[in-house]
Coordinates of C-alpha atoms in Angstrom, one line a residue:
M1 CA 0.1 0.0 0.0
P2 CA 1.4 3.4 -1.1
Y3 CA 1.6 5.8 1.9
T4 CA 3.0 8.8 0.3
T5 CA 0.2 10.4 -1.0
G6 CA -3.2 13.0 0.5
S7 CA -2.8 14.9 3.0
L8 CA -1.7 14.9 6.6
H9 CA -5.3 14.6 7.7
H10 CA -5.4 11.5 5.3
R11 CA -2.1 10.3 6.7
A12 CA -3.8 10.6 10.5
D13 CA -6.5 8.8 8.8
E14 CA -4.4 6.1 7.7
L15 CA -2.3 5.4 10.4
N16 CA -5.4 5.8 12.5
D17 CA -7.0 2.7 10.5
R18 CA -3.9 1.2 10.8
R19 CA -3.8 1.1 14.4
R20 CA -7.4 -0.2 15.1
A21 CA -6.9 -3.2 12.6
A22 CA -3.7 -4.0 14.7
Q23 CA -6.5 -4.2 17.4
D24 CA -9.0 -6.1 15.9
G25 CA -6.7 -9.1 15.2
P26 CA -6.2 -10.6 11.2
D27 CA -9.6 -11.8 11.3
P28 CA -12.9 -11.8 12.7
A29 CA -13.2 -14.8 13.2
A30 CA -10.2 -15.2 15.1
T31 CA -12.0 -13.2 18.0
E32 CA -15.0 -15.2 17.8
R33 CA -13.1 -18.5 18.5
Q34 CA -11.2 -16.9 21.6
H35 CA -14.6 -16.0 22.8
G36 CA -15.6 -19.2 22.3
K37 CA -13.1 -20.8 24.3
G38 CA -14.3 -18.4 27.3
K39 CA -10.8 -16.2 26.6
L40 CA -10.6 -12.1 26.5
T41 CA -8.4 -10.3 23.6
A42 CA -5.6 -9.3 24.6
Y43 CA -6.5 -6.3 24.1
E44 CA -9.5 -6.5 26.8
R45 CA -7.4 -8.3 29.0
I46 CA -5.2 -4.7 29.5
D47 CA -8.3 -2.7 29.6
L48 CA -9.0 -4.9 32.8
L49 CA -5.9 -4.3 34.4
L50 CA -5.3 -0.8 33.2
D51 CA -7.2 2.6 34.6
K52 CA -9.3 3.3 31.9
G53 CA -7.9 5.4 28.9
S54 CA -3.9 5.2 30.7
F55 CA -2.9 2.2 28.3
N56 CA 0.1 3.9 26.2
E57 CA 1.2 1.0 23.7
V58 CA 4.7 0.1 22.3
E59 CA 5.5 -1.0 18.7
Q60 CA 2.7 -2.0 17.8
L61 CA 3.5 -1.8 14.3
R62 CA 6.1 -3.8 15.0
K63 CA 6.6 -7.1 12.1
H64 CA 9.1 -10.1 12.2
R65 CA 11.8 -10.5 9.5
A66 CA 11.5 -14.6 8.4
T67 CA 11.3 -16.1 5.4
S68 CA 10.4 -19.9 5.9
F69 CA 8.0 -22.3 5.4
G70 CA 5.5 -19.1 4.3
L71 CA 5.9 -16.7 7.3
E72 CA 7.1 -13.7 4.1
S73 CA 3.3 -13.6 3.6
R74 CA 2.0 -13.7 6.7
R75 CA 3.3 -10.0 8.8
P76 CA 0.6 -9.0 10.5
D77 CA 1.4 -6.0 12.6
G78 CA 1.9 -6.3 16.3
D79 CA 4.0 -9.9 15.6
G80 CA 1.2 -11.3 18.0
V81 CA 2.0 -9.6 21.4
V82 CA 1.1 -6.8 22.9
T83 CA 3.6 -4.4 25.1
G84 CA 3.0 -1.1 26.8
W85 CA 2.6 0.8 30.1
G86 CA 0.0 2.3 31.8
T87 CA -1.7 3.2 35.7
V88 CA -3.0 1.1 38.2
D89 CA -4.7 3.2 41.0
G90 CA -2.7 6.1 38.9
R91 CA 0.6 4.3 39.9
T92 CA 2.7 3.8 36.8
V93 CA 2.6 -1.0 35.8
F94 CA 4.4 -2.2 32.2
V95 CA 2.6 -4.6 30.5
Y96 CA 3.1 -7.2 27.7
A97 CA -0.1 -9.5 27.0
H98 CA 0.4 -12.7 24.1
D99 CA -2.6 -12.1 21.3
F100 CA -3.1 -15.6 20.6
R101 CA -5.3 -14.1 17.4
V102 CA -1.8 -13.6 15.9
F103 CA 0.3 -17.0 15.3
G104 CA -1.5 -18.5 18.5
G105 CA 0.8 -15.9 20.9
A106 CA 3.6 -17.8 19.5
L107 CA 7.0 -15.8 20.2
G108 CA 9.5 -15.4 17.5
E109 CA 12.5 -13.3 17.2
A110 CA 10.2 -9.4 16.8
H111 CA 8.0 -10.9 19.0
A112 CA 10.5 -11.0 22.1
E113 CA 12.0 -8.5 21.1
K114 CA 9.5 -5.9 22.0
I115 CA 9.4 -7.9 25.4
H116 CA 12.8 -7.5 26.0
K117 CA 12.2 -3.4 25.4
I118 CA 9.1 -3.4 27.8
M119 CA 11.1 -4.9 30.2
D120 CA 14.0 -2.5 29.6
L121 CA 12.1 0.7 30.0
A122 CA 10.1 -0.8 33.5
E123 CA 13.7 -1.8 35.5
A124 CA 14.7 1.5 33.9
A125 CA 11.5 3.3 35.1
G126 CA 11.4 1.4 38.9
A127 CA 8.1 0.3 37.6
P128 CA 6.1 -3.0 38.4
L129 CA 5.9 -5.3 35.4
V130 CA 3.0 -8.0 34.2
S131 CA 2.6 -9.9 32.0
L132 CA -0.5 -12.2 30.6
N133 CA 0.2 -15.5 29.6
D134 CA -1.9 -17.4 26.7
G135 CA 0.9 -18.7 23.5
A136 CA 2.1 -21.1 22.0
G137 CA 5.5 -21.5 23.0
A138 CA 8.4 -20.8 20.6
R139 CA 7.4 -20.4 17.0
I140 CA 9.3 -23.4 15.4
Q141 CA 8.7 -21.6 11.8
E142 CA 11.9 -19.2 13.7
G143 CA 13.9 -22.0 14.8
V144 CA 16.6 -21.0 17.6
L145 CA 16.0 -17.0 17.0
A146 CA 12.8 -17.7 19.3
L147 CA 14.6 -19.7 21.4
A148 CA 17.5 -16.8 21.6
G149 CA 14.6 -15.2 22.7
Y150 CA 12.9 -16.9 25.5
G151 CA 16.9 -16.3 26.9
G152 CA 16.3 -12.8 27.0
I153 CA 13.4 -13.0 28.8
F154 CA 14.5 -15.3 31.6
R155 CA 17.9 -13.1 32.1
R156 CA 15.8 -10.2 32.4
N157 CA 12.9 -11.5 34.6
T158 CA 16.4 -12.8 36.5
R159 CA 17.9 -8.9 36.4
A160 CA 14.9 -7.7 37.8
S161 CA 14.3 -10.3 40.8
G162 CA 14.2 -7.5 44.1
V163 CA 14.9 -4.6 41.6
I164 CA 11.0 -4.4 40.6
P165 CA 7.5 -6.0 41.0
Q166 CA 6.8 -9.6 38.7
I167 CA 3.5 -10.6 37.6
S168 CA 2.9 -13.2 35.6
V169 CA -0.7 -14.2 35.1
V170 CA -1.6 -17.2 33.0
L171 CA -4.7 -17.3 30.7
G172 CA -3.9 -19.7 28.6
P173 CA -1.0 -21.9 27.6
C174 CA 1.9 -21.5 28.7
A175 CA 4.3 -24.6 27.8
G176 CA 7.3 -25.6 27.5
G177 CA 10.9 -22.8 28.0
A178 CA 8.1 -20.3 28.5
A179 CA 7.2 -21.7 31.8
Y180 CA 10.6 -20.3 32.9
S181 CA 9.2 -16.7 32.9
P182 CA 6.8 -17.3 35.0
A183 CA 8.5 -19.3 37.4
L184 CA 11.7 -16.7 37.4
T185 CA 8.6 -14.1 38.6
D186 CA 7.4 -13.0 42.5
F187 CA 3.8 -14.0 41.9
V188 CA 1.7 -16.3 39.0
F189 CA -2.0 -16.5 38.7
M190 CA -4.0 -18.9 37.0
V191 CA -7.4 -18.8 35.4
R192 CA -9.2 -22.4 36.2
G193 CA -10.3 -24.2 32.6
T194 CA -8.4 -22.0 30.9
A195 CA -4.8 -22.2 32.0
Q196 CA -2.0 -24.7 31.7
M197 CA 1.9 -24.5 32.6
F198 CA 3.9 -27.2 31.6
I199 CA 7.3 -28.0 30.3
T200 CA 5.8 -31.5 28.0
G201 CA 2.4 -31.8 27.1
P202 CA 0.1 -34.9 27.6
D203 CA 0.6 -36.0 24.1
V204 CA 4.9 -36.1 25.2
V205 CA 4.1 -37.3 28.6
R206 CA 2.0 -40.1 26.7
A207 CA 4.9 -41.3 23.8
V208 CA 7.7 -41.7 27.1
T209 CA 5.3 -43.0 29.7
G210 CA 2.7 -44.4 28.7
E211 CA 0.7 -42.2 31.2
E212 CA -2.7 -40.7 29.8
I213 CA -3.3 -37.2 31.3
T214 CA -5.7 -34.1 30.4
H215 CA -4.1 -30.7 29.9
N216 CA -5.8 -29.3 33.0
A217 CA -4.9 -32.7 35.2
L218 CA -1.9 -31.9 34.0
G219 CA -0.8 -28.4 34.2
G220 CA -3.7 -26.7 35.4
A221 CA -4.5 -24.4 37.4
D222 CA -5.5 -25.7 40.8
V223 CA -2.8 -28.5 40.5
H224 CA -0.2 -25.7 40.7
A225 CA -1.7 -23.5 43.3
G226 CA -2.7 -26.7 45.0
S227 CA 0.1 -29.3 44.9
S228 CA 3.4 -27.8 42.6
G229 CA 3.1 -24.9 44.3
V230 CA 3.7 -23.0 41.2
A231 CA 0.7 -20.8 40.8
H232 CA 0.1 -18.6 44.1
F233 CA -3.6 -18.0 43.2
A234 CA -6.5 -19.8 41.0
Y235 CA -9.7 -18.0 39.9
D236 CA -12.5 -18.8 38.0
D237 CA -12.9 -16.2 35.4
E238 CA -10.8 -13.7 34.3
E239 CA -12.0 -10.2 35.1
H240 CA -11.6 -11.5 38.6
C241 CA -8.5 -12.6 38.2
L242 CA -7.1 -9.4 37.0
E243 CA -9.2 -7.0 40.0
E244 CA -7.5 -9.4 42.1
V245 CA -4.0 -8.6 40.4
R246 CA -4.9 -4.9 40.3
Y247 CA -5.1 -5.4 44.5
L248 CA -2.1 -6.6 44.7
L249 CA -0.1 -4.0 43.0
S250 CA -1.8 -1.9 45.5
L251 CA 0.4 -3.6 48.3
L252 CA 3.8 -3.2 46.5
P253 CA 6.1 -0.1 45.6
A254 CA 6.8 0.4 42.6
N255 CA 10.6 -0.6 42.9
N256 CA 13.2 -1.6 45.9
R257 CA 14.0 1.8 46.4
E258 CA 10.2 3.1 47.9
L259 CA 8.3 1.5 50.8
P260 CA 4.9 -0.2 49.8
P261 CA 2.7 3.1 49.5
A262 CA 0.8 3.3 53.2
V263 CA -3.3 4.8 53.0
P264 CA -5.3 6.2 55.6
T265 CA -7.7 3.7 58.0
D266 CA -10.5 4.2 60.4
D267 CA -9.4 1.2 62.3
P268 CA -8.3 2.7 65.1
V269 CA -4.3 2.1 66.6
D270 CA -5.6 1.3 70.2
R271 CA -8.7 -1.1 69.0
P272 CA -8.3 -3.7 72.1
N273 CA -8.7 -7.3 70.3
D274 CA -11.0 -8.7 73.3
R275 CA -12.2 -11.8 70.7
L276 CA -8.8 -13.2 71.0
L277 CA -9.0 -14.4 74.4
D278 CA -12.0 -16.7 73.0
L279 CA -10.1 -17.3 69.6
I280 CA -7.8 -20.0 70.9
P281 CA -7.7 -22.6 73.1
V282 CA -5.0 -22.4 76.1
K283 CA -4.5 -26.3 75.6
Q284 CA -1.5 -27.0 73.4
G285 CA -2.9 -29.5 71.8
Q286 CA -6.7 -28.0 70.6
A287 CA -6.2 -26.7 66.9
Y288 CA -8.2 -22.6 65.7
D289 CA -7.7 -21.5 62.4
V290 CA -4.9 -18.3 62.5
R291 CA -6.8 -16.4 59.8
D292 CA -9.1 -15.6 62.4
V293 CA -6.3 -13.8 64.8
I294 CA -5.2 -12.4 61.3
G295 CA -8.0 -10.8 60.8
E296 CA -8.0 -9.9 64.5
I297 CA -5.8 -8.0 64.7
V298 CA -5.7 -6.1 61.2
D299 CA -7.0 -3.2 59.8
D300 CA -10.3 -3.5 58.9
G301 CA -9.8 -7.4 59.0
E302 CA -8.6 -7.4 55.4
Y303 CA -5.4 -9.5 54.1
F304 CA -4.4 -11.0 51.1
E305 CA -2.9 -14.4 51.3
V306 CA -0.9 -15.6 49.0
H307 CA -0.4 -19.7 48.5
P308 CA -3.5 -20.2 49.7
A309 CA -3.9 -24.2 49.0
W310 CA -1.0 -25.5 48.8
A311 CA 1.3 -26.0 51.6
T312 CA -1.4 -25.0 53.8
N313 CA 0.0 -25.7 57.7
L314 CA 1.3 -21.9 57.2
V315 CA -0.6 -18.9 57.0
C316 CA 1.5 -15.6 54.4
A317 CA -0.4 -12.8 53.7
L318 CA 0.4 -9.4 52.6
T319 CA -2.4 -6.5 54.5
R320 CA -2.1 -3.4 56.3
L321 CA -1.4 -2.1 60.1
D322 CA -2.4 1.3 60.6
G323 CA -2.1 1.3 56.4
Q324 CA 1.0 0.5 56.6
V325 CA 1.7 -2.9 54.4
V326 CA 3.0 -5.8 56.4
G327 CA 3.8 -9.2 55.6
V328 CA 2.3 -12.3 58.1
V329 CA 3.5 -15.1 57.9
A330 CA 1.9 -17.9 60.6
N331 CA 1.9 -21.0 61.4
Q332 CA -1.8 -22.6 61.1
P333 CA -2.3 -25.5 63.9
A334 CA -6.0 -25.9 61.5
S335 CA -3.5 -28.0 58.9
L336 CA -1.2 -30.8 60.7
A337 CA -1.3 -29.1 63.2
G338 CA 1.2 -26.1 62.3
V339 CA 4.1 -28.4 61.3
L340 CA 7.0 -26.8 59.6
D341 CA 7.5 -29.4 56.6
I342 CA 9.7 -29.4 53.0
E343 CA 6.5 -27.0 51.0
A344 CA 5.7 -24.6 54.1
S345 CA 9.6 -24.1 54.5
E346 CA 10.0 -23.3 51.1
K347 CA 6.6 -21.5 50.7
G348 CA 7.6 -18.9 54.3
A349 CA 11.4 -18.8 52.6
R350 CA 10.0 -16.9 49.6
F351 CA 7.9 -15.2 50.9
V352 CA 10.1 -13.4 53.2
Q353 CA 12.5 -12.9 50.8
F354 CA 9.7 -11.0 48.5
C355 CA 8.7 -8.8 51.4
D356 CA 12.6 -8.1 52.3
A357 CA 13.6 -7.4 48.6
F358 CA 10.9 -4.7 48.7
N359 CA 10.7 -3.1 52.3
I360 CA 7.7 -4.7 53.6
A361 CA 8.1 -5.5 57.7
L362 CA 6.8 -9.0 58.1
V363 CA 5.0 -9.7 61.9
T364 CA 5.2 -13.9 62.4
L365 CA 2.9 -15.2 64.6
V366 CA 3.9 -18.9 66.6
D367 CA 2.2 -21.5 66.9
V368 CA 4.4 -24.2 65.8
P369 CA 5.2 -27.5 67.4
G370 CA 8.2 -28.7 65.6
F371 CA 9.1 -30.0 62.0
L372 CA 7.3 -32.8 60.8
P373 CA 8.7 -35.8 61.6
G374 CA 9.0 -39.0 59.1
V375 CA 11.2 -40.8 56.6
E376 CA 9.8 -39.2 53.4
Q377 CA 10.4 -36.1 54.6
E378 CA 14.1 -36.5 56.1
H379 CA 15.1 -38.5 52.0
N380 CA 13.3 -35.2 50.4
G381 CA 15.5 -33.1 52.2
I382 CA 13.8 -31.5 54.9
I383 CA 17.2 -30.5 55.9
R384 CA 18.5 -28.3 53.1
R385 CA 14.7 -27.4 52.5
G386 CA 13.7 -26.6 56.0
A387 CA 17.2 -24.5 55.7
K388 CA 15.3 -22.1 53.5
L389 CA 13.0 -20.6 55.7
L390 CA 16.3 -20.2 58.6
Y391 CA 18.0 -18.4 55.7
A392 CA 15.5 -16.4 54.0
Y393 CA 15.0 -14.8 58.4
C394 CA 18.8 -14.7 58.5
N395 CA 18.9 -12.6 55.3
A396 CA 16.3 -10.3 56.0
T397 CA 16.9 -6.6 57.1
V398 CA 13.3 -5.0 57.0
P399 CA 12.0 -4.5 60.6
R400 CA 10.8 -7.8 62.3
I401 CA 8.3 -8.6 65.1
S402 CA 7.6 -12.0 66.5
L403 CA 5.1 -13.3 68.6
V404 CA 4.5 -16.5 70.2
L405 CA 0.9 -17.3 70.5
R406 CA 1.1 -20.7 72.2
K407 CA 3.5 -23.5 71.5
A408 CA 7.4 -22.7 69.9
Y409 CA 9.1 -25.9 70.6
G410 CA 12.5 -26.9 68.9
G411 CA 14.4 -26.1 66.0
A412 CA 10.9 -24.7 64.3
Y413 CA 11.2 -22.0 67.0
I414 CA 14.6 -21.2 66.2
V415 CA 13.6 -21.1 62.6
M416 CA 10.0 -18.8 62.8
D417 CA 11.9 -15.7 63.7
S418 CA 13.1 -16.1 66.6
R419 CA 14.9 -13.6 68.7
S420 CA 18.3 -15.7 68.7
I421 CA 17.9 -15.3 64.7
G422 CA 17.3 -11.5 64.2
A423 CA 14.1 -10.7 65.2
D424 CA 14.2 -6.6 66.4
L425 CA 11.2 -7.2 68.8
A426 CA 10.4 -11.0 70.4
L427 CA 7.0 -11.3 71.9
A428 CA 4.6 -13.6 73.6
W429 CA 1.2 -13.9 74.8
P430 CA 0.9 -15.4 78.5
T431 CA -0.1 -18.6 76.9
N432 CA 3.1 -19.4 75.2
E433 CA 5.1 -22.5 75.9
I434 CA 8.7 -22.1 74.7
A435 CA 10.9 -25.2 75.2
V436 CA 13.1 -27.8 73.2
M437 CA 9.8 -30.1 72.7
G438 CA 6.9 -30.3 75.1
A439 CA 6.6 -31.3 78.5
E440 CA 5.6 -34.7 77.4
G441 CA 8.3 -35.9 75.1
A442 CA 11.1 -34.5 77.5
A443 CA 10.1 -35.6 80.7
N444 CA 9.9 -38.8 78.3
V445 CA 13.2 -38.3 77.9
V446 CA 15.0 -37.2 81.0
F447 CA 13.0 -39.0 83.2
R448 CA 12.8 -42.2 81.5
R449 CA 14.7 -44.5 84.4
E450 CA 13.3 -42.5 86.6
I451 CA 9.8 -43.7 85.6
N452 CA 11.0 -47.3 84.3
A453 CA 11.8 -47.9 87.7
A454 CA 8.9 -47.0 89.5
D455 CA 6.0 -49.3 91.0
D456 CA 3.4 -46.3 89.0
P457 CA 5.0 -45.2 86.0
E458 CA 1.9 -43.4 85.0
A459 CA 2.1 -41.1 88.3
I460 CA 5.6 -41.0 88.3
R461 CA 5.7 -39.4 84.8
A462 CA 2.4 -37.1 85.5
T463 CA 4.6 -35.4 88.5
R464 CA 7.4 -35.0 86.2
I465 CA 5.8 -33.6 83.5
K466 CA 4.1 -31.3 85.7
E467 CA 7.5 -29.9 87.5
Y468 CA 9.1 -30.0 83.9
R469 CA 6.4 -27.3 82.6
D470 CA 6.5 -25.4 86.0
E471 CA 10.1 -25.0 86.1
L472 CA 11.4 -24.5 82.2
M473 CA 7.9 -24.0 80.3
H474 CA 5.9 -21.6 82.5
P475 CA 5.2 -18.4 80.2
Y476 CA 7.2 -16.1 82.2
Y477 CA 10.4 -18.7 81.6
A478 CA 11.7 -16.9 78.5
A479 CA 11.0 -13.4 79.1
E480 CA 13.4 -13.6 82.7
R481 CA 16.4 -14.8 80.5
G482 CA 16.1 -12.0 77.6
L483 CA 14.9 -14.2 75.2
L484 CA 11.4 -12.1 75.0
D485 CA 11.6 -8.5 75.1
D486 CA 8.0 -8.3 76.2
V487 CA 4.7 -11.0 77.3
I488 CA 1.9 -8.7 76.3
D489 CA -1.6 -8.9 76.4
P490 CA -3.2 -10.5 74.2
R491 CA -6.1 -8.0 73.6
E492 CA -3.2 -5.1 73.3
T493 CA -2.4 -7.4 70.6
R494 CA -2.4 -4.6 67.3
T495 CA -1.6 -1.8 69.7
V496 CA 1.2 -3.4 70.5
L497 CA 2.5 -4.2 66.8
I498 CA 1.4 -0.9 65.1
R499 CA 3.7 0.8 68.3
S500 CA 7.0 -1.4 67.3
L501 CA 6.2 -1.5 63.6
A502 CA 5.8 2.7 63.8
M503 CA 9.8 2.7 66.2
L504 CA 10.9 0.3 63.4
R505 CA 10.3 2.1 60.5
T506 CA 13.4 3.9 60.4
K507 CA 15.5 0.7 61.0
H508 CA 19.1 0.7 58.9
A509 CA 20.7 -2.5 58.9
E510 CA 23.5 -3.6 56.1
L511 CA 24.6 -6.7 55.3
P512 CA 28.4 -8.0 55.3
S513 CA 29.9 -6.8 51.6
R514 CA 29.5 -10.1 48.8
K515 CA 28.0 -10.4 45.7
H516 CA 25.2 -12.4 46.7
G517 CA 25.0 -14.9 49.7
N518 CA 24.8 -19.6 48.6
A519 CA 21.4 -19.8 49.8
P520 CA 20.3 -23.6 50.5
Q521 CA 18.4 -25.6 47.8

């Protein structure tokens, strides 16, 4: 088509026609097929994610240069990915979205270079990056150029890690090498029914192992949100999913040089927490839902739980206290009695590292009976994998407050941000029991010979258990020895936490000079 005739008015109209054509896609039937699968188009998704009218597109007219297998005759504008920036609640956010209507969203050289450009801009501007993933993987017709394109994405994901928040939203297929980019980002959202992630698909699995499995059973949203832990969140539809992405962004700073955004709140700092006296049973073996405790303490009872369906014996959540964003890590007695195991340790470690990278203070609620015993845990590496949580806490320089609600036994007590590994303030309720192990187990070890030799072993055992508890596990034992800064009235929990965090807001701590640590893997 010639572009050398006509007035500037005519040329402006031509430009706008071409822009509209790029947004409409190469074929109206492709849009219908996308909608028929229950999926939105790339532009529709961006409109839901960003503030209305705020999107600024970059390289909309970019075309590929490939000439193999008939691609030279198919050169649509945009090359299957939409890139640009806009705002969420008035704050700058960068985004790229695969357009499944064009080459199935498959990544080629030009497609990748558009993504590289927007990732570089996001890092340079110091603003979050959101990827909307819905693509068929590498564009086979472009061969190694497509693979190199993925390499450039992975390198940038890694370079931006801990510098700007990176959020991946999986809204369709994300297979093969494409799945590694979400795995490198901070948070992964998935939509049930339409989103799948896997390295090798069902056909390859069938050919290699003989196993028959569907796409969703292999790599669907619930699989990754509840079993593998790859996805942090799973939702039933794209609208709700993208709404929650916006909410998460409202809790995060733009980059690692800023504090998270504070908001005014009408929830009083000194609101008493009387309900806590009835929420938690004094008896150590009785379960309760620690999320009720979190909801009672935080502003307006609102919190955003991360990985709610995976490693449910540990709760990780972003929330606010007096309008300031904090990260909460809490043992969950309602699941596996709140023990630490491999998955809970890895979940907590990743969350603590994220909060530390982005200047989010940490509050740890402790009610832990220990690490989960068993051959499977030991053989699967509970030592090195459990150490990830320990490493993350020890390495964190943000304000850190730990609060022992009830029991805190053994190595798990140390790992859950105890005073000895660097918590700025270590607090406890008057129901706390901090010890190497429970009184029953301790008495059986310490007084084993005496109990076995007694005429009435059970009576002696009961006496020694009481003595051990009274001597070494009473609520003030740790405080008397300087391992707790205070034992607080549960009704004052909100007030104490807010005032303590306000004091710590100007905390400054530095790690020794080094290239990086060598975290346990």
